[in-house]
C-alpha positions as YAML, in Angstrom:
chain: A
units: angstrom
residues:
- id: 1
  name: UNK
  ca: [15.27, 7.48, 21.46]
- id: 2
  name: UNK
  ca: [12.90, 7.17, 18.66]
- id: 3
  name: UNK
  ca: [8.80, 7.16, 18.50]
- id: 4
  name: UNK
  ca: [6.23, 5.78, 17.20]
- id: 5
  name: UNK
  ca: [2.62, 4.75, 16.94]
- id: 6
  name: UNK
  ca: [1.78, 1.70, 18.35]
- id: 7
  name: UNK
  ca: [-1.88, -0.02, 18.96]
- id: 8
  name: UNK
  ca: [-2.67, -3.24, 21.63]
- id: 9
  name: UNK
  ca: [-6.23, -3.19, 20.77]
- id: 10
  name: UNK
  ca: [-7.93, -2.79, 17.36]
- id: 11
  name: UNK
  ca: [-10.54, -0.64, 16.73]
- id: 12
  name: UNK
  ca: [-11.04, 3.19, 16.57]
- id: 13
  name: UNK
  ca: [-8.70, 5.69, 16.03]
- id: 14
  name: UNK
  ca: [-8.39, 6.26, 19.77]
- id: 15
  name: UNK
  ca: [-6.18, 2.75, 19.55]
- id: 16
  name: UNK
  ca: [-3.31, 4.53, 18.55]
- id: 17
  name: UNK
  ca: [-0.53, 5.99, 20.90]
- id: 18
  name: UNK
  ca: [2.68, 7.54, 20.62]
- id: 19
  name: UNK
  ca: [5.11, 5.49, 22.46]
- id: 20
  name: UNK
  ca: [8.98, 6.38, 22.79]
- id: 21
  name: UNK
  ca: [10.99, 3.44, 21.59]
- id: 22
  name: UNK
  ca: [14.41, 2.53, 21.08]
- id: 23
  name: UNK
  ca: [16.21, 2.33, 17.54]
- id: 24
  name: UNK
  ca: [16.99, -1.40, 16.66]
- id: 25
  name: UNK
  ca: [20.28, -2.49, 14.68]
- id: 26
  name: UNK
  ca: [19.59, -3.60, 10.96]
- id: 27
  name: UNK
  ca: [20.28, -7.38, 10.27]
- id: 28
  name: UNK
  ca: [21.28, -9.33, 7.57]
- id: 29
  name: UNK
  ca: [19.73, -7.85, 4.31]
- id: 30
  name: UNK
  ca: [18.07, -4.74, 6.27]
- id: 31
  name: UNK
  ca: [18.45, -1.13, 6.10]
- id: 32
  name: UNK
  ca: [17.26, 1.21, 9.19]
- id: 33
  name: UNK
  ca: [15.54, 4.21, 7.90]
- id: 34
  name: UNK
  ca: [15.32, 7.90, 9.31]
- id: 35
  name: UNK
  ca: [11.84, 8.97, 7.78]
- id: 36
  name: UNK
  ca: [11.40, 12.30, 6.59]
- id: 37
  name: UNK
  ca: [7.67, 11.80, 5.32]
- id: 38
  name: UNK
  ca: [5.74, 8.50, 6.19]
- id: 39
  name: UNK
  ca: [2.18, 7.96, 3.59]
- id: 40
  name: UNK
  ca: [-1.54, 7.47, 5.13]
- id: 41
  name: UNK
  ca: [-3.58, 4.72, 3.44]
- id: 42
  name: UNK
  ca: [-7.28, 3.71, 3.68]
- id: 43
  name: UNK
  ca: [-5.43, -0.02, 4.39]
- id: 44
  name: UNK
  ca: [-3.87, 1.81, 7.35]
- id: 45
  name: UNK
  ca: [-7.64, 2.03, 8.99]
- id: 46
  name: UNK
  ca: [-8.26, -1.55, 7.93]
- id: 47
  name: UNK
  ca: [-5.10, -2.88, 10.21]
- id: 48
  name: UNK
  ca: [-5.76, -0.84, 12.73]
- id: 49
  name: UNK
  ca: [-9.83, -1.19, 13.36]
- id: 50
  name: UNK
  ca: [-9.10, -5.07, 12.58]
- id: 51
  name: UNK
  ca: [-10.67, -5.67, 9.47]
- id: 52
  name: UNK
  ca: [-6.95, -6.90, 8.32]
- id: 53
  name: UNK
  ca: [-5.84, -8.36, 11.31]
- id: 54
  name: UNK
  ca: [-2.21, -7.86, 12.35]
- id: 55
  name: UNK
  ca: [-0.83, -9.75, 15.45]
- id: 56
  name: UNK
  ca: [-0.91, -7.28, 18.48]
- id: 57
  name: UNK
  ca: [0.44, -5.55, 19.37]
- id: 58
  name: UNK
  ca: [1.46, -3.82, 16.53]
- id: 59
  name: UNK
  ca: [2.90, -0.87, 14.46]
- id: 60
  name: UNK
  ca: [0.96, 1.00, 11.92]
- id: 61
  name: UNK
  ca: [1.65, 1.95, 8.26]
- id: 62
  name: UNK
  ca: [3.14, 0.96, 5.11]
- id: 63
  name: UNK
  ca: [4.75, 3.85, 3.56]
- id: 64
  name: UNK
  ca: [7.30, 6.25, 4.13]
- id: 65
  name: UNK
  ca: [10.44, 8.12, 2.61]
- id: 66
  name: UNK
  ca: [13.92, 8.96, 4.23]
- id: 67
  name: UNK
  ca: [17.68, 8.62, 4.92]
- id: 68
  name: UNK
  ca: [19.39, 5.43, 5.60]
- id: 69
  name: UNK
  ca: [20.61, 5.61, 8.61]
- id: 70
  name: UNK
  ca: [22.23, 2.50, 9.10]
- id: 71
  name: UNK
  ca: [22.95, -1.16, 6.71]
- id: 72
  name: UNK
  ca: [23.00, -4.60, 8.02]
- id: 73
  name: UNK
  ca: [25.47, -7.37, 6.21]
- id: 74
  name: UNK
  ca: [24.14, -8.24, 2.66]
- id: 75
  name: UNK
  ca: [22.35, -4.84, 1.40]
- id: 76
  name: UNK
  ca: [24.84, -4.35, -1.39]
- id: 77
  name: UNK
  ca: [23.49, -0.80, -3.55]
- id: 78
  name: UNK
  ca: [22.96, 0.94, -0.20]
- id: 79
  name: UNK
  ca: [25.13, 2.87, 2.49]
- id: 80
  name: UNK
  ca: [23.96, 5.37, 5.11]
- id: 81
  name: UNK
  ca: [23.01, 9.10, 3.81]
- id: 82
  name: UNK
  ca: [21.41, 7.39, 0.77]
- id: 83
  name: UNK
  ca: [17.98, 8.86, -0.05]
- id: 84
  name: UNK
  ca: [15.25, 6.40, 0.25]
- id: 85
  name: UNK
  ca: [11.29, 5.17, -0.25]
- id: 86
  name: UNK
  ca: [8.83, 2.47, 0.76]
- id: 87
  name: UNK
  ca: [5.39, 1.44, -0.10]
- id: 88
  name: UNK
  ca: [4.74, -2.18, 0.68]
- id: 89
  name: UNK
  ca: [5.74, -2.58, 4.11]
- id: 90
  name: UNK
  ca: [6.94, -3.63, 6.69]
- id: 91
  name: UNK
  ca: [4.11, -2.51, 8.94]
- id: 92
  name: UNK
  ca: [5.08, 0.20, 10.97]
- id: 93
  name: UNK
  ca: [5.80, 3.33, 8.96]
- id: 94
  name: UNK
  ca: [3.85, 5.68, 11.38]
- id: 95
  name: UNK
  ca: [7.40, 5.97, 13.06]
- id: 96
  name: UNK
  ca: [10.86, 8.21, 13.16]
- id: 97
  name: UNK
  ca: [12.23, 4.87, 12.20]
- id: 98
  name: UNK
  ca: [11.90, 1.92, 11.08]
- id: 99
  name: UNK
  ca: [13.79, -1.69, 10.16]
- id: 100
  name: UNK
  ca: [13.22, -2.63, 6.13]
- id: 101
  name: UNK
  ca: [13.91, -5.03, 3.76]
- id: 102
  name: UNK
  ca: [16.38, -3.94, 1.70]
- id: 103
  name: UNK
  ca: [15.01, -5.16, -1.97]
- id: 104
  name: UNK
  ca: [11.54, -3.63, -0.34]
- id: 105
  name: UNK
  ca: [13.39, -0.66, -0.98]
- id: 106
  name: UNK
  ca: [13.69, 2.09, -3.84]
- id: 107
  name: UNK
  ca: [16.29, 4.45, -3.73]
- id: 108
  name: UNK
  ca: [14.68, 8.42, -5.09]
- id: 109
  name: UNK
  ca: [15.70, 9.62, -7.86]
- id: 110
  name: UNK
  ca: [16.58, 13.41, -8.51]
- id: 111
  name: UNK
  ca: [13.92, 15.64, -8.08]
- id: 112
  name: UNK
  ca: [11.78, 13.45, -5.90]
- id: 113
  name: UNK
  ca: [11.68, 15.17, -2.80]
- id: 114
  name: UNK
  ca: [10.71, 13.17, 0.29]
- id: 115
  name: UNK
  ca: [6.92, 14.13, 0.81]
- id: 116
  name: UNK
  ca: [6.10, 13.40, -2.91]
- id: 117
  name: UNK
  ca: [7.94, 9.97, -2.70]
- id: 118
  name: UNK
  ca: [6.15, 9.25, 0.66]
- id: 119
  name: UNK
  ca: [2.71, 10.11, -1.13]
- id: 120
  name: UNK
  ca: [3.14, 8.68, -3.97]
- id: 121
  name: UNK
  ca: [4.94, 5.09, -3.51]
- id: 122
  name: UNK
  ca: [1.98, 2.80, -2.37]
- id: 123
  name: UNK
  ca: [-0.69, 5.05, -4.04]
- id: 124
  name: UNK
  ca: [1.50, 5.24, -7.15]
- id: 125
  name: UNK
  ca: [2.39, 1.40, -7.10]
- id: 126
  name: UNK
  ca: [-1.54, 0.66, -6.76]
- id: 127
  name: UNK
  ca: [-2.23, 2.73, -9.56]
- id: 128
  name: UNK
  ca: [0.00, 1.72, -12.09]
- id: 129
  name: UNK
  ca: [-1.06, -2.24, -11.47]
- id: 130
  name: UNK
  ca: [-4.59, -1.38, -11.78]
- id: 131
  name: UNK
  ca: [-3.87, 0.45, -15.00]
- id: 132
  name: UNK
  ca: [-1.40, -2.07, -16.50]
- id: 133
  name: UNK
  ca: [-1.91, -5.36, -14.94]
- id: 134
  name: UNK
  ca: [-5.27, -5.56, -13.13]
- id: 135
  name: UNK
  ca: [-6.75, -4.58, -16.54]
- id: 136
  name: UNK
  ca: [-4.56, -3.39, -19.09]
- id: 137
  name: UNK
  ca: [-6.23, -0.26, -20.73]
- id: 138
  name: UNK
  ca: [-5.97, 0.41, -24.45]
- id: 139
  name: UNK
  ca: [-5.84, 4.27, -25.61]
- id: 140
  name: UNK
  ca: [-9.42, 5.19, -26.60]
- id: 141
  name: UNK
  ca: [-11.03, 3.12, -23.59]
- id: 142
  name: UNK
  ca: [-13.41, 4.37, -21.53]
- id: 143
  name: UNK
  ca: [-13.37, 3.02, -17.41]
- id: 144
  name: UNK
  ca: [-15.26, 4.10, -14.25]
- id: 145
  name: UNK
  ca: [-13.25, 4.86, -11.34]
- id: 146
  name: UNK
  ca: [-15.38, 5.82, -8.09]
- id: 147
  name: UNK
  ca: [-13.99, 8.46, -5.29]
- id: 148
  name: UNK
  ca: [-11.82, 10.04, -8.28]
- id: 149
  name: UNK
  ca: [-10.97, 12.87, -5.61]
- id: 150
  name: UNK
  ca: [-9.35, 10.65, -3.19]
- id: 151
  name: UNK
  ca: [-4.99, 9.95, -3.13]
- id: 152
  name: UNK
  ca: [-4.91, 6.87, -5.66]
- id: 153
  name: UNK
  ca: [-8.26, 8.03, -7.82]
- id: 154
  name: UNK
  ca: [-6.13, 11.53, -8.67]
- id: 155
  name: UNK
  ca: [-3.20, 9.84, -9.89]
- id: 156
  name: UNK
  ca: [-5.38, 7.67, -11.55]
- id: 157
  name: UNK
  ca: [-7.09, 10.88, -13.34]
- id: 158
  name: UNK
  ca: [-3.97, 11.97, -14.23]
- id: 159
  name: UNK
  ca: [-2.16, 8.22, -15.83]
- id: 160
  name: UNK
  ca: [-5.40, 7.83, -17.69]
- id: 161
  name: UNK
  ca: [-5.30, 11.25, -19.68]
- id: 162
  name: UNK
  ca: [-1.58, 10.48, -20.08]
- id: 163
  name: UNK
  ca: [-2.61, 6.54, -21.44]
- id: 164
  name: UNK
  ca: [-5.37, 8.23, -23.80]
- id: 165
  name: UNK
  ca: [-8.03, 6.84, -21.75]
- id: 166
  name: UNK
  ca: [-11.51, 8.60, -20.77]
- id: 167
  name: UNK
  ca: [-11.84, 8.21, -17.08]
- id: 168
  name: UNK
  ca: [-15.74, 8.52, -15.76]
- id: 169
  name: UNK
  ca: [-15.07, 8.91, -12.08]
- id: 170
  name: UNK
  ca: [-17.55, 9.91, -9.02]
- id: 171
  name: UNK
  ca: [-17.40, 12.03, -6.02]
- id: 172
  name: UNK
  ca: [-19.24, 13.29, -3.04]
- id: 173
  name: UNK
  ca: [-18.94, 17.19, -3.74]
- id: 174
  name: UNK
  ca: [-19.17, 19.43, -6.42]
- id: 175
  name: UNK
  ca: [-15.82, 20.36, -5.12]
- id: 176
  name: UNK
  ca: [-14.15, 17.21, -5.41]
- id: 177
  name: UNK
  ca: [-15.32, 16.60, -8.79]
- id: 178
  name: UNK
  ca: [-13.89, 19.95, -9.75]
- id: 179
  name: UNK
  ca: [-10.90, 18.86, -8.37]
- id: 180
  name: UNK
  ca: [-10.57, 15.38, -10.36]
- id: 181
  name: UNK
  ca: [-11.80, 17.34, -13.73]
- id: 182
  name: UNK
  ca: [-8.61, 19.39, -12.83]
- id: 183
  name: UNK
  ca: [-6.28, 16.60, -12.87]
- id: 184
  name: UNK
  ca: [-7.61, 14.31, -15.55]
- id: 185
  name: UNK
  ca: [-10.89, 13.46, -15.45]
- id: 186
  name: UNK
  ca: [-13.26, 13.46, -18.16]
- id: 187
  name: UNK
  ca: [-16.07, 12.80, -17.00]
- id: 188
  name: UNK
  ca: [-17.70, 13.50, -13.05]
- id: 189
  name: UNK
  ca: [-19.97, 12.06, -11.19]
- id: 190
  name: UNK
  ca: [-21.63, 13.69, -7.97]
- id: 191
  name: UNK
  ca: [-23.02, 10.69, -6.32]
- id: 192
  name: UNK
  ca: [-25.01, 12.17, -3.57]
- id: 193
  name: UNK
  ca: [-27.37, 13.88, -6.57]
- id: 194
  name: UNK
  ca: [-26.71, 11.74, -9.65]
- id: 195
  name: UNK
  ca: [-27.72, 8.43, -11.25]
- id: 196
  name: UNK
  ca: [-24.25, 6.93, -11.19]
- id: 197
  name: UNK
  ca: [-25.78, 4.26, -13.32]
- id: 198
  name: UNK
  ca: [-27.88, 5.94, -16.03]
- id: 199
  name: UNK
  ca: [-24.65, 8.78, -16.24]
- id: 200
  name: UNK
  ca: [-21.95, 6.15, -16.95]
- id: 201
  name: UNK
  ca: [-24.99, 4.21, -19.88]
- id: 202
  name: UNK
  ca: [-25.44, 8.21, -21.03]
- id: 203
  name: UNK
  ca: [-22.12, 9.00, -21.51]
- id: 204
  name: UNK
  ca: [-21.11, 5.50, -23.15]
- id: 205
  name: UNK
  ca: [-23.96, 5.80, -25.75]
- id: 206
  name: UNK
  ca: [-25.37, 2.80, -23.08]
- id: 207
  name: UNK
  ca: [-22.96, 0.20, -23.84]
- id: 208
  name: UNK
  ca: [-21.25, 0.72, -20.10]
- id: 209
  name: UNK
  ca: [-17.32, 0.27, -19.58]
- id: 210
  name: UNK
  ca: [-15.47, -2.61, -19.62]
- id: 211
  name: UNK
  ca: [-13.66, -1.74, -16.35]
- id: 212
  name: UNK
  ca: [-14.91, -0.44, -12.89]
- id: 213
  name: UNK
  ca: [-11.97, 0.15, -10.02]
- id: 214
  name: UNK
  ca: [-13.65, 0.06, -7.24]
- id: 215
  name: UNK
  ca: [-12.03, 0.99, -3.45]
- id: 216
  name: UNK
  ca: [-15.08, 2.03, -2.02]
- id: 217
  name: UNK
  ca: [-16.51, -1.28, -1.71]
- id: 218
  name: UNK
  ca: [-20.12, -2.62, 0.04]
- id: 219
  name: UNK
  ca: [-22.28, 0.72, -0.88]
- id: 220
  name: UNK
  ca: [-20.85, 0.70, -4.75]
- id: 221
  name: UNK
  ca: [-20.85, -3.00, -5.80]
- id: 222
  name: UNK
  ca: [-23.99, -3.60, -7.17]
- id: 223
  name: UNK
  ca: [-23.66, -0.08, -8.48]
- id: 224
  name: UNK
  ca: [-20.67, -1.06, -10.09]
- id: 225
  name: UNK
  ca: [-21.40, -4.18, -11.66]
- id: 226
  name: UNK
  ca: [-24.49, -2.04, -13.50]
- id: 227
  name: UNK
  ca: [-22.40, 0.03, -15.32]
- id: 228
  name: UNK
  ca: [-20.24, -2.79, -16.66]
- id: 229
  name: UNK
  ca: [-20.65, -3.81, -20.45]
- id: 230
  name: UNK
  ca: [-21.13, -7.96, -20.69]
- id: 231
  name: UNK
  ca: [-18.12, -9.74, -20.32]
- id: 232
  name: UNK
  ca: [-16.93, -6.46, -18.18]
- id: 233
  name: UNK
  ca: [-14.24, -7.00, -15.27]
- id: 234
  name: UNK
  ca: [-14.75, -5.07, -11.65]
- id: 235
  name: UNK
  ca: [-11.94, -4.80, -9.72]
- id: 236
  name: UNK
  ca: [-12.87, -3.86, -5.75]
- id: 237
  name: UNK
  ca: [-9.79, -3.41, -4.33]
- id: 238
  name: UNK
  ca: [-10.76, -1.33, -1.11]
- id: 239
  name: UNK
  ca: [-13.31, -1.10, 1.31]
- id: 240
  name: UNK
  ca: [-13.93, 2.27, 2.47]
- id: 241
  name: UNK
  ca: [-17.10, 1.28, 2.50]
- id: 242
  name: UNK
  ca: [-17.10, -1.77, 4.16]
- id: 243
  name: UNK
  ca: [-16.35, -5.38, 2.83]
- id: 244
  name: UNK
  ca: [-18.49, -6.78, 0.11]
- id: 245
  name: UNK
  ca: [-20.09, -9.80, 1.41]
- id: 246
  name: UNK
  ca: [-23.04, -12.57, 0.80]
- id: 247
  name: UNK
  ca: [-22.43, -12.35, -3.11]
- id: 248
  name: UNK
  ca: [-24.69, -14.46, -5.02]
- id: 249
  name: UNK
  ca: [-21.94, -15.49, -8.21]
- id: 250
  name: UNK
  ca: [-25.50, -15.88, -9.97]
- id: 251
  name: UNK
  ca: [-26.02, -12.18, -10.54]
- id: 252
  name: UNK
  ca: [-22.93, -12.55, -12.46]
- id: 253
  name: UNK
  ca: [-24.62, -14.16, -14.99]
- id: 254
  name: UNK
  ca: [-27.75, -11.62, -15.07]
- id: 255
  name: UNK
  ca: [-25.63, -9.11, -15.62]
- id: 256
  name: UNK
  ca: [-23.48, -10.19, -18.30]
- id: 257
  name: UNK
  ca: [-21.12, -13.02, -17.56]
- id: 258
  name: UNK
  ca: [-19.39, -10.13, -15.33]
- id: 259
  name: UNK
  ca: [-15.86, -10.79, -13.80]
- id: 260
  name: UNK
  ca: [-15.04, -9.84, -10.36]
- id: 261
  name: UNK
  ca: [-11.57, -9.52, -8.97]
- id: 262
  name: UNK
  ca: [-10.17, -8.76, -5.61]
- id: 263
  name: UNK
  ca: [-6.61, -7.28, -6.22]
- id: 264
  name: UNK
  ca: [-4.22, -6.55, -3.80]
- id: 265
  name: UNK
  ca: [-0.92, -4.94, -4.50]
- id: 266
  name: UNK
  ca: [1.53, -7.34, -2.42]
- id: 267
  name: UNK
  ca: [0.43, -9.75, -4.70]
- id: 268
  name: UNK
  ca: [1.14, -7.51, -7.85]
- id: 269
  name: UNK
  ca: [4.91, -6.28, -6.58]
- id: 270
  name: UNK
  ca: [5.61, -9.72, -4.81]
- id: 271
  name: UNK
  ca: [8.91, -10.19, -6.60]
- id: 272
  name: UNK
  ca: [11.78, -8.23, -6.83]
- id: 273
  name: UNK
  ca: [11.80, -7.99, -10.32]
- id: 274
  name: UNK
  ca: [7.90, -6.21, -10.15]
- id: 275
  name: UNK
  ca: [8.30, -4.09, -7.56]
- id: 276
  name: UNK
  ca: [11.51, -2.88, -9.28]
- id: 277
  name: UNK
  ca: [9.54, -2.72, -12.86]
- id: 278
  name: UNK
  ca: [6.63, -1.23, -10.74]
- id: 279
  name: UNK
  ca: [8.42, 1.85, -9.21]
- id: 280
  name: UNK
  ca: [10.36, 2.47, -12.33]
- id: 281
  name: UNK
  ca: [7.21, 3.07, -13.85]
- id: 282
  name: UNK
  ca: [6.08, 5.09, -10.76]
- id: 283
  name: UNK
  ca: [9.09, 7.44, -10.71]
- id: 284
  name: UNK
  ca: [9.05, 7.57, -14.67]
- id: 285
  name: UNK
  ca: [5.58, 9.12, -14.61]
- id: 286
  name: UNK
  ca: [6.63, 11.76, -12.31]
- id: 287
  name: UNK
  ca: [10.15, 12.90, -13.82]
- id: 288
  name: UNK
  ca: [7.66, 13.32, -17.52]
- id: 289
  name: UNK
  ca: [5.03, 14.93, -15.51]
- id: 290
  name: UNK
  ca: [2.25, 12.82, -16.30]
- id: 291
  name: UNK
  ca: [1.83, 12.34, -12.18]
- id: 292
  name: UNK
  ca: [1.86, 14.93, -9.52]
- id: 293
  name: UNK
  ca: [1.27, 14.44, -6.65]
- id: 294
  name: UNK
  ca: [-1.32, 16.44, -4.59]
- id: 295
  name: UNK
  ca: [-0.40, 16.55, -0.70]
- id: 296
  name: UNK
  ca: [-3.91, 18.38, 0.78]
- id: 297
  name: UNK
  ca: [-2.87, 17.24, 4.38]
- id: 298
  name: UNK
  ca: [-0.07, 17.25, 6.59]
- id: 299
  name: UNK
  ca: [-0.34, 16.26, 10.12]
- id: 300
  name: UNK
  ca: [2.73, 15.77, 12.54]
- id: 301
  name: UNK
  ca: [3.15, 12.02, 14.06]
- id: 302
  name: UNK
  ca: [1.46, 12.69, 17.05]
- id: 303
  name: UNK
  ca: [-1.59, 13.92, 15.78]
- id: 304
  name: UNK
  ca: [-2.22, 10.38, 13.88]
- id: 305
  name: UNK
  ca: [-5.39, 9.96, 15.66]
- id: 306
  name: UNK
  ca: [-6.80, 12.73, 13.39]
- id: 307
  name: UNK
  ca: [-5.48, 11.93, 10.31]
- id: 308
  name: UNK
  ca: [-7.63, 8.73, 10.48]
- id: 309
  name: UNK
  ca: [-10.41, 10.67, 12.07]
- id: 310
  name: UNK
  ca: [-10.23, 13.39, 8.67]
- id: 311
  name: UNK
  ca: [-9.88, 10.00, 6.66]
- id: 312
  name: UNK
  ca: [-12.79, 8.00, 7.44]
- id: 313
  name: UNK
  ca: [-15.48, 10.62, 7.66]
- id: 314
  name: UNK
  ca: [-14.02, 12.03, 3.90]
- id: 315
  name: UNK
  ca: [-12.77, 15.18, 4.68]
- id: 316
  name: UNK
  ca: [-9.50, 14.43, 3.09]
- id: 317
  name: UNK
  ca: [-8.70, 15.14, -0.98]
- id: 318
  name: UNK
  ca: [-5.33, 14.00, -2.68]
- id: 319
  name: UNK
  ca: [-2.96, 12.36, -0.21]
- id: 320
  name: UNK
  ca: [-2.00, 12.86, 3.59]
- id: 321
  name: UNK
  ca: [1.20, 12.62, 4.95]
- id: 322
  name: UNK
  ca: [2.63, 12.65, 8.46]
- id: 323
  name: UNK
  ca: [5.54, 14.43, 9.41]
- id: 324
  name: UNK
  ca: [7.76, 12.97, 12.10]
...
C-alpha cells in the first residue's frame, strides 16, 4: 500500500486528501520511484486552486527525489536501487510513489543527498533557464529579481554572484532581505516601505535594468516594466500574485519599446537533450558550490494542507519539502 495526495475539486488547500493507494507496475520506458523527498512549488497552488487546470481528479506535484524501485521494458541506464530526481513532472509527486518517464529522469550524483535534489531540481532547472536562456546575462549586468527570499529567487542570488552579475532583488521583511544579502544579493529591496521604482533608477545611476524576473505577477507588473531600461525584456513567469491580465501592448511603447515574455520551463527542458544540458548545469553548480540549497521547511505528507497554507500567506523562506 502506498499514499498519496489526491484532490476531486480545485480550490483551497482544504482540496487535498491523503488517500491510500496501490503501487502500479512501470510500463514501457517507465521507472517507479520510492521518494525520499518530494519539492513544493508556487505552480503546485496553481494546479490545485485551478488556475492551471488539470483533469480531475488528480495528483499533485512535480518534484521529488528517490530510489527506483522498479523498471519497465526500454529504460536502458536504470535498474532498481539506483538513486534518482525529478522536476518536470509527471503530476503527482506529493506521493510515496510515483510512475515516471524515464528520460524525465536524472540520476544524483555523489554528494547530492535526496532533500537537496528534491529542492533544488525544478527550482534549480527554472533558474538556470532564466539566467541562460530566458535572458542570457553578461558578467557586469545589473537585473531586478522580485521576492529574492523565496526557493528559486535564493538560488538565483546565489548563480548571479557566481555569473558576476549585480542582482537588485525585493522582499517583504527586513528579514528576508537579510537573508537574500546573505546568499548573493547586492542590492535589497523592502517593498512594504520602499520605492521599488525610484531604488532600482537610484542604484542604476537611473538608466533601469535590462531584465526584470518576475514570479510575483498582477501586483508587480506595472512596477516592473518601470524599472526596465528601453528596449528592456520582463519575464513574468509566476503568479503569486495573481495572473496579469487586460494588458494594453500600447504601454509597451510608452515605456520604451519594452518586451514581455511569459516563460515556462516545460517549454525550456522539452527535449531530452535540454533537460539533460539543463540538470548538468544544475548539479554542476552545486558540486562547485556556487548553489546551496536552503531547506527552511519540512512538513511530513500528510500535513500538505499546511505547507500550501505557510506558502500562500508568505511565511515560507528558501524551499519546502515534504517528507513521505
Amino acid at each position: 500500500m502506498s499514499h498519496s495526495i489526491r484532490i476531486h475539486e480545485t480550490g483551497s488547500p482544504a482540496v487535498m486528501k491523503l488517500v491510500n493507494t496501490n503501487p502500479a507496475t512501470p510500463g514501457p520506458g517507465q521507472l517507479l520511484i520510492r521518494h525520499a523527498a518530494i519539492g513544493v512549488n508556487y505552480i503546485d497552488t496553481y494546479h490545485r486552486s485551478g488556475l492551471y487546470p488539470v483533469p480531475l481528479p488528480s495528483g499533485i506535484g512535480l518534484e521529488a527525489a528517490g530510489i527506483v524501485e522498479a523498471v519497465g521494458a526500454d529504460t536502458d541506464g536504470f535498474a532498481p536501487g539506483d538513486r534518482v530526481a525529478y522536476g518536470n513532472g509527471p503530476i503527482g509527486a506529493y506521493a510515496t510513489l510515483n510512475l515516471v518517464a524515464a528520460n524525465r529522469v536524472a540520476k544524483l550524483p555523489p554528494g547530492v543527498d535526496f532533500e537537496s535534489a528534491a529542492a533544488i531540481m525544478l527550482k534549480g532547472m527554472t533558474a538556470r533557464y532564466l539566467l541562460k536562456e530566458t535572458y542570457p546575462v553578461q558578467p557586469g549586468d545589473t537585473i531586478l529579481y522580485h521576492a529574492a527570499a523565496g526557493g528559486v529567487g535564493l538560488l538565483m542570488c546565489q548563480w548571479a554572484r557566481d555569473l558576476d552579475v549585480t542582482l537588485i532583488g525585493t522582499a517583504s521583511t527586513d528579514e528576508k532581505c537579510a537573508l537574500a544579502l546573505s546568499m548573493g544579493a547586492t542590492h535589497m529591496i523592502n517593498s512594504t516601505r520602499e520605492d521599488i521604482v525610484a531604488r532600482v533608477r537610484e542604484i542604476t545611476g537611473g538608466k533601469g535594468v535590462p531584465v526584470v524576473y518576475d514570479g510575483v505577477g498582477k501586483a508587480t507588473f506595472e512596477i516592473s516594466l518601470d524599472c526596465l531600461q528601453p528596449r528592456g525584456l520582463l519575464a513574468t513567469f509566476g503568479n503569486a500574485s495573481g495572473p496579469v491580465t487586460g494588458v494594453d501592448l500600447g504601454i509597451l511603447t510608452q515605456k520604451g519599446s519594452l518586451y514581455v515574455t511569459r516563460p515556462s520551463l516545460g517549454h525550456y527542458v522539452a527535449s531530452d537533450d535540454a533537460l539533460a544540458a539543463n540538470t548538468a548545469d544544475v548539479f554542476d553548480a552545486v558540486a562547485r558550490g556556487a548553489l546551496n540549497i536552503t531547506i527552511n521547511q519540512r512538513y511530513g505528507l500528510d500535513e500538505a494542507v499546511r505547507a500550501h497554507e505557510d506558502l500562500e500567506s508568505r511565511r515560507t523562506t528558501g524551499a519546502s519539502i515534504l517528507i513521505p
